[in-house]
Short mmCIF file of C-alpha atoms in Angstrom, two decimals:
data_model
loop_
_atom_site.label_atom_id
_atom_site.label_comp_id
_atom_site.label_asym_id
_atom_site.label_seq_id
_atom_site.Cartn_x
_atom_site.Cartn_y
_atom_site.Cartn_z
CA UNK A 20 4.71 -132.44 2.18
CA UNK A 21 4.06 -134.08 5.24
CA UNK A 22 5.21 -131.81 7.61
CA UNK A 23 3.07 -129.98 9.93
CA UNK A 24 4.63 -126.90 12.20
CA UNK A 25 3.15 -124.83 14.96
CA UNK A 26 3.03 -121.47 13.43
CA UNK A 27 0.44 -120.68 11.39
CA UNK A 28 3.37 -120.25 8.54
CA UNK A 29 3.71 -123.76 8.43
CA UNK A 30 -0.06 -125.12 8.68
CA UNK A 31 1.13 -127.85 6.96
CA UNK A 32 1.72 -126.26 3.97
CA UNK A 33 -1.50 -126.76 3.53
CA UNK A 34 -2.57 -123.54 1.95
CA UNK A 35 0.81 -123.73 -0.38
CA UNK A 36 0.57 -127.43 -1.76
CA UNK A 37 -1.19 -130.67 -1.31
CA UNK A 38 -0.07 -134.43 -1.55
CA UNK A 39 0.84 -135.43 -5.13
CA UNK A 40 0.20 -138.94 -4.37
CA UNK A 41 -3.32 -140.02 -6.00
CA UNK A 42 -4.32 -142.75 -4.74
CA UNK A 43 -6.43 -143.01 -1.03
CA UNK A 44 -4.52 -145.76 0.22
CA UNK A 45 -1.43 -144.05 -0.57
CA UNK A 46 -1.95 -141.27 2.01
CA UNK A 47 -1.82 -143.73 4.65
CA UNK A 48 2.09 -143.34 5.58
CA UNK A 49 1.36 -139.45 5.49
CA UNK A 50 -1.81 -139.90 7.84
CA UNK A 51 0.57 -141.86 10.35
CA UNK A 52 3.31 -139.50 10.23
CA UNK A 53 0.58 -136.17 10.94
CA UNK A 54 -0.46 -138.18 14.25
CA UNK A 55 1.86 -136.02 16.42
CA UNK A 56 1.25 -132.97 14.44
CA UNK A 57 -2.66 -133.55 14.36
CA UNK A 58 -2.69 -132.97 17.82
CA UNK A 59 -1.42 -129.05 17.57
CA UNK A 60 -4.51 -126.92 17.27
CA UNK A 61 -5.19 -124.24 15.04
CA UNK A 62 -6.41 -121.22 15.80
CA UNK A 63 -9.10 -120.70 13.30
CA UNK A 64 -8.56 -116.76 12.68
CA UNK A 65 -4.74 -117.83 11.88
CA UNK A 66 -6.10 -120.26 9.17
CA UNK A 67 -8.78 -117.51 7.95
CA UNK A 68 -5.83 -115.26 7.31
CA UNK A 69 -3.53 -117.50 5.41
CA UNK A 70 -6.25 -118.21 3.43
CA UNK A 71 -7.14 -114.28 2.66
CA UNK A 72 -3.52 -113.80 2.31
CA UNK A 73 -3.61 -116.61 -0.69
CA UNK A 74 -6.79 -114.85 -2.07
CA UNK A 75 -5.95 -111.60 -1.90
CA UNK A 76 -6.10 -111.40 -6.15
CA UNK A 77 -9.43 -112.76 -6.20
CA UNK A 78 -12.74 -110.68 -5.61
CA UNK A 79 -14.28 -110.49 -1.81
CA UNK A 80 -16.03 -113.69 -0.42
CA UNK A 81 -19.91 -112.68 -1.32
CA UNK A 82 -21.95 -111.19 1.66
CA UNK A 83 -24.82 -113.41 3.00
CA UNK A 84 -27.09 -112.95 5.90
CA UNK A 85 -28.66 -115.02 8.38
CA UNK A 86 -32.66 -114.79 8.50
CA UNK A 87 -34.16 -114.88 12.33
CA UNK A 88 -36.84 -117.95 12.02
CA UNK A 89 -37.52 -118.24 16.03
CA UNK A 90 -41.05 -118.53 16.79
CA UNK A 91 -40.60 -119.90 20.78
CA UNK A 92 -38.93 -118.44 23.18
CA UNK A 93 -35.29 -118.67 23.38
CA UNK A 94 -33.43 -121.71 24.59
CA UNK A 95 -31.41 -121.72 27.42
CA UNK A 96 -28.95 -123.67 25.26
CA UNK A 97 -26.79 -122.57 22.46
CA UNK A 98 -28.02 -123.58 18.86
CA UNK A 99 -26.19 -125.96 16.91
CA UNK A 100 -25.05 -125.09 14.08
CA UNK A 101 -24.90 -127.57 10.84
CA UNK A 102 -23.85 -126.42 7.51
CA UNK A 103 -24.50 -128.27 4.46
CA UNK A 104 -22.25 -128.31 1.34
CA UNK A 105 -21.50 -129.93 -1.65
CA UNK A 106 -17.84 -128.30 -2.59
CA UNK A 107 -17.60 -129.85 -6.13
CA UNK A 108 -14.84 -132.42 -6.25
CA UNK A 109 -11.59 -130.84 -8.17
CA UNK A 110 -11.42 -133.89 -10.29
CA UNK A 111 -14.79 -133.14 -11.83
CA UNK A 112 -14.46 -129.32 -11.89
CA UNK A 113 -11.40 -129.50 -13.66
CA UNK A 114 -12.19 -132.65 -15.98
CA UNK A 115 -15.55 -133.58 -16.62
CA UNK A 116 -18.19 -130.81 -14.98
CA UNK A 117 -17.36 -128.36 -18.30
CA UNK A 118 -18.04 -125.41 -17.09
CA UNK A 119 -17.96 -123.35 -20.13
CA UNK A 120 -17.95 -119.69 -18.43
CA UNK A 121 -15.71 -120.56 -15.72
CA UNK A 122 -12.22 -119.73 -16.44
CA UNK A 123 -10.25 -122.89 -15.65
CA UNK A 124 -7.48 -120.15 -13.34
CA UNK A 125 -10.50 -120.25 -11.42
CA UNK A 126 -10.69 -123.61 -10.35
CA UNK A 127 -6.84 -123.91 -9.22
CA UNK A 128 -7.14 -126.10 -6.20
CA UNK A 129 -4.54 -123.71 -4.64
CA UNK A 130 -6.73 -121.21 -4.39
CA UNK A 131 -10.17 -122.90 -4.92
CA UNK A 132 -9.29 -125.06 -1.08
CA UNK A 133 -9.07 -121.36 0.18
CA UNK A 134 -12.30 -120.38 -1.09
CA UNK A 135 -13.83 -123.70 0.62
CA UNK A 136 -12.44 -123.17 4.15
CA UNK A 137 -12.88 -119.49 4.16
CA UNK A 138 -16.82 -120.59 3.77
CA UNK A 139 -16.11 -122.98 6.44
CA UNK A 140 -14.78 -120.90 8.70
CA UNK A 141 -16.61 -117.86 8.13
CA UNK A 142 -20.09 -119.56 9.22
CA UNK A 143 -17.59 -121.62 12.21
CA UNK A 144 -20.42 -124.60 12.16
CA UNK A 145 -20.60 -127.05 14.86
CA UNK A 146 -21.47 -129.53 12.13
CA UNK A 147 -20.15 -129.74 8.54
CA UNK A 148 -21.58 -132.26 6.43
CA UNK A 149 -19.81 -132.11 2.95
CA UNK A 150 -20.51 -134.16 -0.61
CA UNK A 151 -17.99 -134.36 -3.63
CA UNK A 152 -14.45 -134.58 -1.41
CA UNK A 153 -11.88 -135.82 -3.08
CA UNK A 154 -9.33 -134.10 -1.16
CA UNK A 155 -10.29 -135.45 2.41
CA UNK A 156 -6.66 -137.26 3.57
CA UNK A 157 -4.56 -133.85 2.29
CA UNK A 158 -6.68 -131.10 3.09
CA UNK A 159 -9.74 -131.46 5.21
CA UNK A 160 -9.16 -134.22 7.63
CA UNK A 161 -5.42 -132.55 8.54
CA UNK A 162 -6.85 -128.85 8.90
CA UNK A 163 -10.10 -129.83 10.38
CA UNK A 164 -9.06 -132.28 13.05
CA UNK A 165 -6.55 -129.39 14.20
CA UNK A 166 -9.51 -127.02 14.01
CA UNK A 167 -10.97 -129.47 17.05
CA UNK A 168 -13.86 -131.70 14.74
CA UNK A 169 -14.19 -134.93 14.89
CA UNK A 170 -13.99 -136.74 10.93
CA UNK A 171 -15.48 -139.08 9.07
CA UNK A 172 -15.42 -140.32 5.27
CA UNK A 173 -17.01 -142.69 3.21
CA UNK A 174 -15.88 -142.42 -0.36
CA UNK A 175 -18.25 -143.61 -3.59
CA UNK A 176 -16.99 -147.14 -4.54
CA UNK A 177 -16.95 -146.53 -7.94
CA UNK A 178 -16.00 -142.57 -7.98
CA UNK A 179 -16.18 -140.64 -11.17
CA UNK A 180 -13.34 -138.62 -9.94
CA UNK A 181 -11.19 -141.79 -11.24
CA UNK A 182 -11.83 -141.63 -14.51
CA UNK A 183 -9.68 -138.27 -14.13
CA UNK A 184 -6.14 -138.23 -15.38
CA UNK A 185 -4.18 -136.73 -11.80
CA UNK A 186 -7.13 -137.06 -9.84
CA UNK A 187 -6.19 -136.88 -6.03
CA UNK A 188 -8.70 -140.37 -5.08
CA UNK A 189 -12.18 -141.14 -5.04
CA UNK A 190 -14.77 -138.45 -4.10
CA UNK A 191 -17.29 -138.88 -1.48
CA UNK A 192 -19.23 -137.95 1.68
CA UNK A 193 -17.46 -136.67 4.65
CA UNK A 194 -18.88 -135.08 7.93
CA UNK A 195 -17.42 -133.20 10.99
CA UNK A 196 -18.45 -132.61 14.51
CA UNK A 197 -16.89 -130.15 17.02
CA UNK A 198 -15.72 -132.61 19.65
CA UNK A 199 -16.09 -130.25 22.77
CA UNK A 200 -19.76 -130.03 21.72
CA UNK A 201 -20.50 -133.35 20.97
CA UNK A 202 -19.66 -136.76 21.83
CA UNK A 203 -20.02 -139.87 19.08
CA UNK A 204 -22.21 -142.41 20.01
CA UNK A 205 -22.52 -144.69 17.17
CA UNK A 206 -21.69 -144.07 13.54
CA UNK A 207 -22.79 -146.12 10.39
CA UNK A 208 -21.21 -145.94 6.58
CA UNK A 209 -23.95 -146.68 4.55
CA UNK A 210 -24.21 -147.62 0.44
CA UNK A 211 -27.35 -146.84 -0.87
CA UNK A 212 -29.02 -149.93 -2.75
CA UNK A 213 -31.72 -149.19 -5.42
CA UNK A 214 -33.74 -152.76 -6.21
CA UNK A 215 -32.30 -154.40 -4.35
CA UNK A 216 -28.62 -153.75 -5.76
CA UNK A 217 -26.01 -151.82 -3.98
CA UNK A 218 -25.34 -148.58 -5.67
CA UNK A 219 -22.55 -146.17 -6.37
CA UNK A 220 -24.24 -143.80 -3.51
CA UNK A 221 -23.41 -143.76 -0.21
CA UNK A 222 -24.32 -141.61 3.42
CA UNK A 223 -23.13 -141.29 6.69
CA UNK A 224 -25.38 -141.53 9.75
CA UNK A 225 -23.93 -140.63 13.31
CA UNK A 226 -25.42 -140.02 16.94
CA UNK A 227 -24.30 -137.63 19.21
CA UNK A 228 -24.72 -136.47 22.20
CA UNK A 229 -25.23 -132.85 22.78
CA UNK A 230 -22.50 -132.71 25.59
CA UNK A 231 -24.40 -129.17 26.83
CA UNK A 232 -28.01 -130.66 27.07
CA UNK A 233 -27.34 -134.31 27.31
CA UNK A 234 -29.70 -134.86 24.38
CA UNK A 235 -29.37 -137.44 21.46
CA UNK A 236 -29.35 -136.56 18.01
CA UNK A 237 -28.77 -138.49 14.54
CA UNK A 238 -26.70 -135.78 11.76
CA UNK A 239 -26.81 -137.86 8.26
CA UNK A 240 -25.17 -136.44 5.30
CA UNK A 241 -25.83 -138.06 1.58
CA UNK A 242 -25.53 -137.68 -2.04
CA UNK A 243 -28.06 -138.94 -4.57
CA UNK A 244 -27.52 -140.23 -7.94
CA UNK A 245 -27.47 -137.43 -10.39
CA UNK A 246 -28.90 -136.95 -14.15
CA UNK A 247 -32.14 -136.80 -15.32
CA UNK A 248 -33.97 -140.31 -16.07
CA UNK A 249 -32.95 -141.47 -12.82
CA UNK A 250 -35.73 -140.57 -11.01
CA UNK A 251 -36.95 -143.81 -9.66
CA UNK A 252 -33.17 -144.94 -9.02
CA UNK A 253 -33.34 -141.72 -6.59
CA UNK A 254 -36.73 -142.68 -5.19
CA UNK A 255 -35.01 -146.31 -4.09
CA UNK A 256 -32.10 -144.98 -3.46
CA UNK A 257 -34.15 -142.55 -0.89
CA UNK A 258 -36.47 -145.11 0.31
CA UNK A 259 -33.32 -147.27 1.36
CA UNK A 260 -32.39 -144.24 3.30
CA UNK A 261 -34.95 -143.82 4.89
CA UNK A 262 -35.34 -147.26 6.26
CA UNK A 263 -31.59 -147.24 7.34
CA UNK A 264 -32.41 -144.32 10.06
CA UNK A 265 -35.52 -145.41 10.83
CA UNK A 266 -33.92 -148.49 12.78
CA UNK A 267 -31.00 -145.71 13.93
CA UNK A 268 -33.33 -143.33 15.32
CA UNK A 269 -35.08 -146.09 16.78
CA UNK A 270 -38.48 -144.51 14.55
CA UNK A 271 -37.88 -141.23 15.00
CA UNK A 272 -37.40 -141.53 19.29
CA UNK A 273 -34.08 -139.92 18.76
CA UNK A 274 -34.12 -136.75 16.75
CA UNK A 275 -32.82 -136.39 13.22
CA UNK A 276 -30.91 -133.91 10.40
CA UNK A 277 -30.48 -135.15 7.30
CA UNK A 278 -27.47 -133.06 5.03
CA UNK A 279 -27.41 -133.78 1.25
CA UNK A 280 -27.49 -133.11 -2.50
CA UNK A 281 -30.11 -135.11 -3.52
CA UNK A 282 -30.30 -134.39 -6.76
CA UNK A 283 -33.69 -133.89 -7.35
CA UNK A 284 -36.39 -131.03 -7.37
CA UNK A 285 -39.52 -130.93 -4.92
CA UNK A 286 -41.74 -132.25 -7.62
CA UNK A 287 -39.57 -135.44 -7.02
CA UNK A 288 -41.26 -138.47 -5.78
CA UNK A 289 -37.71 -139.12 -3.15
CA UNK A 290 -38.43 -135.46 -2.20
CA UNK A 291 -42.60 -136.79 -1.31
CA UNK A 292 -40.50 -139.92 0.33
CA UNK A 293 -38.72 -137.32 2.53
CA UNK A 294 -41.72 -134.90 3.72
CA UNK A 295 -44.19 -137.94 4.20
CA UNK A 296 -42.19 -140.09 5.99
CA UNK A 297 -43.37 -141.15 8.95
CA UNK A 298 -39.65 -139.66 10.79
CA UNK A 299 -41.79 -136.71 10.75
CA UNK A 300 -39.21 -134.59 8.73
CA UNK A 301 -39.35 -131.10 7.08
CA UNK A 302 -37.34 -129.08 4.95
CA UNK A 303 -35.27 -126.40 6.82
CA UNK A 304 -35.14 -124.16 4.06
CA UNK A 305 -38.84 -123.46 3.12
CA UNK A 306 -39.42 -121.49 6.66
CA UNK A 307 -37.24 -118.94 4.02
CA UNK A 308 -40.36 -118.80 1.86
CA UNK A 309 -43.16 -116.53 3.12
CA UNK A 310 -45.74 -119.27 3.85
CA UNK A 311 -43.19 -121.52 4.98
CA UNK A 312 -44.51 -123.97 2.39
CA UNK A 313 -41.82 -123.61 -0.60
CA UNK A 314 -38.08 -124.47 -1.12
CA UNK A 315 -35.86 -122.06 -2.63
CA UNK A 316 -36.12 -120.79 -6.37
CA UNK A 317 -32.13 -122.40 -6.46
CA UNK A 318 -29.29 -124.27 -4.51
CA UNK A 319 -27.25 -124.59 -7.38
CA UNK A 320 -26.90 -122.68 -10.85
CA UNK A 321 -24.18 -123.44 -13.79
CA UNK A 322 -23.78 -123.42 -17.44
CA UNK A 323 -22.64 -126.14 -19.23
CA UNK A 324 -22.37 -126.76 -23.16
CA UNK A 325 -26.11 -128.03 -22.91
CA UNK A 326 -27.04 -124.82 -20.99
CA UNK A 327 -27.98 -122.82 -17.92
CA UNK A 328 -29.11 -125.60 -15.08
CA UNK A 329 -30.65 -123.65 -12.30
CA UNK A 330 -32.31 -126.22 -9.72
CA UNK A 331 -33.21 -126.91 -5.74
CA UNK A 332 -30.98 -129.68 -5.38
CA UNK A 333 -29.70 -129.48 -1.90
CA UNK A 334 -31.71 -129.80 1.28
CA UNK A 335 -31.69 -129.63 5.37
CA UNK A 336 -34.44 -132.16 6.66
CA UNK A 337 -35.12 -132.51 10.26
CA UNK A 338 -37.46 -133.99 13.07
CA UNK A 339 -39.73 -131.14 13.25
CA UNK A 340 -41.65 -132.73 16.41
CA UNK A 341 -38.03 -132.21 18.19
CA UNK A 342 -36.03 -129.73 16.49
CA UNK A 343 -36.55 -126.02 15.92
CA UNK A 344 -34.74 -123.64 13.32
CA UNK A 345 -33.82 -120.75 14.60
CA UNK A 346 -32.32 -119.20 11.77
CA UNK A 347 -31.24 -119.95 8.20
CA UNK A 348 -28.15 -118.69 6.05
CA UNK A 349 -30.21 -116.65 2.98
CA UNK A 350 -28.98 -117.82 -0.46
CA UNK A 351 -26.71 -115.66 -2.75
CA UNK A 352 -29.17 -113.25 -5.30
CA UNK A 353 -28.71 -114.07 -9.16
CA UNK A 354 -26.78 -109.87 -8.79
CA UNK A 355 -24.58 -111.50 -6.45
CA UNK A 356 -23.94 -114.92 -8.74
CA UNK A 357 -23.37 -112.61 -11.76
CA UNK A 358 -24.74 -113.52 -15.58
CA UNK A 359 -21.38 -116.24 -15.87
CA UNK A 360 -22.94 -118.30 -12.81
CA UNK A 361 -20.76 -120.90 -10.63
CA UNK A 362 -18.64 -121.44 -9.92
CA UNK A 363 -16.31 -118.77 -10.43
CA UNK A 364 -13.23 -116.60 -8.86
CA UNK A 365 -15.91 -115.50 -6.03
CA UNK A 366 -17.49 -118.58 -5.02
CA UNK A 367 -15.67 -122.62 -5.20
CA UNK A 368 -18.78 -124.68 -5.95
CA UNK A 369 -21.27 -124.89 -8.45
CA UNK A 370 -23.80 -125.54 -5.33
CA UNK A 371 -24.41 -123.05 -2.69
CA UNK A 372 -23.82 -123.53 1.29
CA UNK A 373 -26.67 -124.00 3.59
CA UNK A 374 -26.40 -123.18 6.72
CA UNK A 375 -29.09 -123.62 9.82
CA UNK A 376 -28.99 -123.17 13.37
CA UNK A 377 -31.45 -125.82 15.39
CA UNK A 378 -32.54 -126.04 19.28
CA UNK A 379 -33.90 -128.80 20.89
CA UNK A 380 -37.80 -128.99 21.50
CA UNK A 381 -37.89 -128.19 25.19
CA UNK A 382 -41.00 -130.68 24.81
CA UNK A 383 -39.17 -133.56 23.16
CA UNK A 384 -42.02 -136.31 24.11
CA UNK A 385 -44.39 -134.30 21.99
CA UNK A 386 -45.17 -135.87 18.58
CA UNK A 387 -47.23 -133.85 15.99
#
């Protein structure tokens, strides 16, 4: 299983199997074995085939386009490019999420991993910040480090995906750079605490250096306690966030992007947190709306035995007093997501992708 060749036959077997070993800490005689291996690159259209080849039953990956937002002239640099995703951990889709309109064929890992890097490499980001991983040691640190990114992950200490007979580990967060374009500065693993107690929650907050401008950024991906009633929890849980970057970004001197599913609406009082803290932060996402002012209708849309959930969940924030969005992946229509929702044979998540491309300020001393 361990095994990774050159040709893009033998991509580890990645696209044909993964490690049957369930446990995180018993990858780690795999992980030293793939050192050598790691090191062979991938050519990403190679991967992108495999992955059609395995998919080639299932209906087309879903057409989405990129809306211009640029309102400056262009930069002389090339945007960076983060995508935000929570992929549903296979644990949970298979054993506890309940889809009841999703056929269970469709949520074979075999062919649901395909899915998820075909949606990776599709929208190539320079940045992938991910929630609900559970398969980071056998699939997405291997295939990703040979795809040239840089990889972190911080798994939940007490992950739900446990509770799963043949679950494949602990879910978590997990983010990736492109290490040509970026080089790591610091990096922190953060759990969440909510009154004062460490929580179940937990985020990931590097800084990079933009290796083309020079610059320094802060990318921070997260995951919010879920369910209804836990409102406040959220709100501390946010708060605690908050504060943690504030000393990283030095109060907002070095530029920020916050990745997550925060699990909570924009009537929220974490979501108020977020757009009135004093980082300066806005919501990538409602430049889509015509006044600029609202988030999307949806990020995420399932049916369960309790009924249809259809809810903004999933957000993009950013120093607006240094960053810029030039454009924004547009969501999948309810035509496209079809009357049986997510996920399903076209699309691996129950959440949808968001994708962004951001300049630098070319006036980064200016503070609104």
């Amino acid at each position: 299983v361990c095994s990774m060749g050159n040709s893009t036959s033998r991509l580890y077997s990645a696209l044909a199997k993964t490690l049957s070993s369930s446990a995180v800490s018993q990858h780690q005689d795999c992980l030293e074995q793939l050192d050598s291996a790691r090191l062979d690159p991938i050519d990403p259209k190679d991967l992108l085939e495999e992955c059609q080849l395995v998919l080639q039953k299932r209906p087309p990956r879903f057409q989405r386009d990129f809306v211009d937002l640029k309102k400056n002239a262009d930069s002389n640099h090339r945007p960076i490019r983060v995508m935000q995703w929570n992929i549903l951990a296979q644990a949970l889709g298979e054993g506890k999420d309940n889809f009841v309109q999703c056929p269970m064929e469709a949520l074979k890992w075999e062919e649901r991993k395909c899915l998820i890097l075909e949606e990776i490499l599709a929208y190539k980001p320079d940045i992938l910040c991910l929630q609900e991983v559970d398969h980071y040691f056998d699939t997405f640190e291997p295939l990703l480090s040979r795809l040239g990114y840089q990889c972190t992950f911080f798994p939940k200490p007490w992950s739900p995906c446990l509770d799963v007979e043949q679950n494949n580990g602990p879910d978590g967060c997990a983010l990736f750079f492109l290490k040509d374009r970026f080089e790591l500065i610091n990096s922190a693993n953060i759990r969440l605490t909510a009154m004062k107690l460490k929580t179940n929650q937990v985020a990931i907050a590097q800084t990079l250096k933009c290796n083309e401008t020079g610059r320094l950024f802060c990318i921070a991906v997260t995951h919010l306690k879920a369910r209804t009633g836990w409102e406040r929890f959220r709100s501390a849980q946010g708060c605690d966030l908050l504060q943690n970057l504030k000393t990283i970004t030095q109060g907002a001197k070095i530029p920020l992007i916050i990745c997550g599913d925060f699990n909570a609406e924009p009537t929220e009082e974490v979501y108020r947190e977020f757009s009135n803290s004093s980082l300066n932060l806005n919501s990538a996402y409602k430049l889509l709306s015509p006044d600029g002012q609202s988030e999307p209708p949806y990020t995420t849309w399932k049916i369960r035995p309790s009924g249809e959930c259809r809810h903004t969940l999933d957000y993009i924030w950013y120093s607006q007093h240094a960053l810029n969005v030039n454009s924004a992946l547009g969501l999948l229509t309810e035509e496209q997501i079809g009357p049986n929702r997510l996920p399903s044979f076209n699309y691996p998540s129950d959440h949808l992708s968001l994708v962004c491309d951001f300049s630098f300020n070319q006036d980064p001393d200016r503070l609104l």
